[in-house]
Amino acid sequence: MRNLALMVFLTTSVFHSALSAQTAPMVPAPATVLGFEPGQWHARHDQIEAYLRAVAAAAPERTQFEVIGRTHEQRPLLQLTLSSASNMQRLEQIREAHLAISRGEKQPDPSLPAIVWLGYSIHGNEASGANASMRVVHQLLTSDDPQVKALLDNSIILLQPSLNPDGNDRFATWVNMHQGTSPVADPQHREHVEPWPNGRPNHYWFDLNRDWLLLQHPESQARIKQFHRWRPQIVADFHEMGTNSTFFFQPGIPSRNSPFAPESTIKLTNQLAQFHAKALDEVNRLYFTEEAFDDFYVGKGSTYPDVHGSVGILFEQGSSRGHLQESLQSDLSFPFAIDNQYRTSFSTLTGAVAHKKDLQQAQYQFAQNSIEQARLDVVRGYLLHESADKSRLQALLTLLQQHQIKAYALTEDFQINGKSFAAGSSYFVPVEQNQYNLIKAAFNTDTNFRDNTFYDVSAWTLPYAYNIEFAASRKVPSALSDQAWTAPADKPVALQADAYAYALHWADQQAPVQTARLLQAGFQLRVAPKAFSALTATGPVEFAAGTVLLPAGLQQDGWQQKLVSLQQQHQLPLVALTSGLTPKGQDLGSNQVKPLKLPQVLLIAGPGMNSTEAGELWFATERLAGISPSMAEPARLKKLDLSRYTHLLMPDGNYSSWGEAEVAQLKTWLEQGGVLWAQKAAVSWLVEKNLLQAKVKKASELKALVTMDAPAYGDKEQLAGRQRIAGAIFQTELDLSHPLSFGIARQQLPVFKNDLLLLEPSAQPFVTVARYSDQAQLAGYADPALVKAFRNSATVLAQNVGDGRIVAMTDNPVFRGYFVGSGRLLVNSLYFGKLFDSGDDSGDGEE
């Protein structure tokens, strides 16, 4: 009752007295810096930055302004820390004391302030949060109300005004350029209909709110570094939703909370909800809770904190998607949306101060419970192994390290369940460490859950995404390194001079990128389609199929000096060969050894395409293949000269706008030697237009396999959840002899699936590159009837069309950027797309 009374007192004070309080002349109001009141226009990121810098300069004793990173487009990522002058003077002391408590190393200390994170607009076109942040800052620093002062006295506020500056500016530019003298509420007005890909995603069209666990982007990496630097007790995550909605704050649907989140988080979320309700009740604002959204996927902004003993709170404001728009309630204005975000920012701070002791105790107890859970867990840790691709293994270890998860190298071989984990290429991740809950989440392989209806994905197992062999172990290996893994320092590698040729092993994830650099620098390269051994200064060395060769006899004058320069810049892992006569396999001058050319790639990207998957293809082509693709909207295809491109990428999307002219254009390009990569809905379109000879199992057929006996109307959502794949991981079996599999060591390859597209294996030999395993389901939910249908269905087909090739995949090989294991299929289609000859057409397999 005491907390409830304090809640009412604080909330009433903040939302009646504080909102009308006088301002101190030193700290500027937003309008004096912006030139307009927040809500009259959409603030660009540089304007938000200018305001925060002005505030920090005016109130240095109560603020700390930081640039914590930069976006892909080089916009600064901002963080403003606010508190009382006395707290700011001992900020580092407070941080260290708080961290010790959050880790369970020190008993709770009620004298410490609450640590509250206010994060706004991770989706760039959900702009009310970013614009509200300036009002929040101004009120905190200028109000003379004692209760606002109490908020600063009793909390450290970490305010990140715009978590997606690139998306913010894309959206702000669009809506501002269409605002007239008076706002137009017509939902058909151009202002409210953003062009593809809209302002929601970042530069590469990724949803940054799905990247808290995956950390593929600089925005996320900077954010997570600050999260672990502070371990805030509350993370407030401010979003927008559809225009016809009102306002949502958590708790969400109770049955869809993460199993890795403690009960204390759920309890505190419900207690804090009273503050938000009170703040909105006082101004008669509509809102709802518990009937939407979930906290299951641990890679979202409101869930990642939960598995750290913090309280993540999702706020969703109905969006004006511009300055004013009609809605079911009334005309929804941008200032109104800003005001709700502003009010719930203060209700969050008020609740944090009122429950300061509870929040601190919950975080401390979470750490203590995690220690005990780890001690009692029959799984003592997870073994990781990858011998051929050091870069891919290092990428996973780096990701774990960014989450403060420790991994230790095996110093002796370790056997488990008939598998050998070799020293030198294997690591052990013990569960007995501070990040126990996140470790269990990151390595989770559950396939069934309390509620099988998901707002987001149901699986995200990190080793599967990186295609790293792993196993849960009930024993701690006796021979481990003393220190946890850290990224090794780059060691200069001397390039052996006067070689007959240089060889580049294709298995390493960096090999395609290094190959691109060599080709871009003008070197003549070859690729060996079969395994061979070659002579070096230290004896014969074995090379797998797909090895890239740089023969000295094919290079131009001055090539040695250029190669040495590249080596100094990029540390190319080249092996010097002393002879073209090989002890085993094809000689280096064999006609079987094919020229390798830099792919010229066109990505179909524009209206009608799945912008997320188009962005993932763009991102992967650059990061994994070293190639920046050309991009064109599907409507422009007829106007394009396709002869300048060797490869065309078709992401998931709607291709119904392409008619007979486009089909003929693609067919001609293919017959003349083009290589076409297609995934998901693009595959169905190719089959429909008889460009791909395959049989598709329709989604309607698969849904019909999932039934319920006498379903009631209330079972509708459950049935729909069973009839879809929200996002699960399945195992495929590869034909390792196929050129599209070059560099992949194991026949089993995990892939991510989030739709119902299936292909029947080809009746033609040599066309089916990969198919789902008999025991396909690795992690995440799928109805047993669907899993049964998946078995032995084709995942990847590759066939000739004249002198060209089509590579078709039912799934997205580079889902959310972190599925780099299956991403090798995409990369190989770029570099080796003409190495195979399926024999099902007139193509002769030559370049």
Tab-separated table of C-alpha atoms in Angstrom, residues 173 193 228 276 411 426 492 515 535 573 579 652 670 685 774 797 806:
chain	number	residue	atom	x	y	z
A	173	THR	CA	12.510	13.669	-45.203
A	193	VAL	CA	2.070	6.230	-48.052
A	228	HIS	CA	26.429	-4.244	-20.530
A	276	HIS	CA	1.460	4.083	-17.080
A	411	THR	CA	43.897	-27.873	-24.886
A	426	SER	CA	37.239	-26.527	-30.281
A	492	PRO	CA	51.672	-10.112	-40.330
A	515	THR	CA	38.949	-13.440	-53.896
A	535	LEU	CA	53.938	-29.001	-53.885
A	573	PRO	CA	45.953	-16.396	-46.446
A	579	SER	CA	55.186	-26.402	-59.258
A	652	ASP	CA	11.081	-13.183	-51.893
A	670	LEU	CA	19.649	-17.213	-69.093
A	685	TRP	CA	7.029	-17.619	-59.929
A	774	ASP	CA	14.522	-37.298	-42.541
A	797	LEU	CA	17.630	-27.074	-56.958
A	806	ILE	CA	19.033	-21.228	-62.169
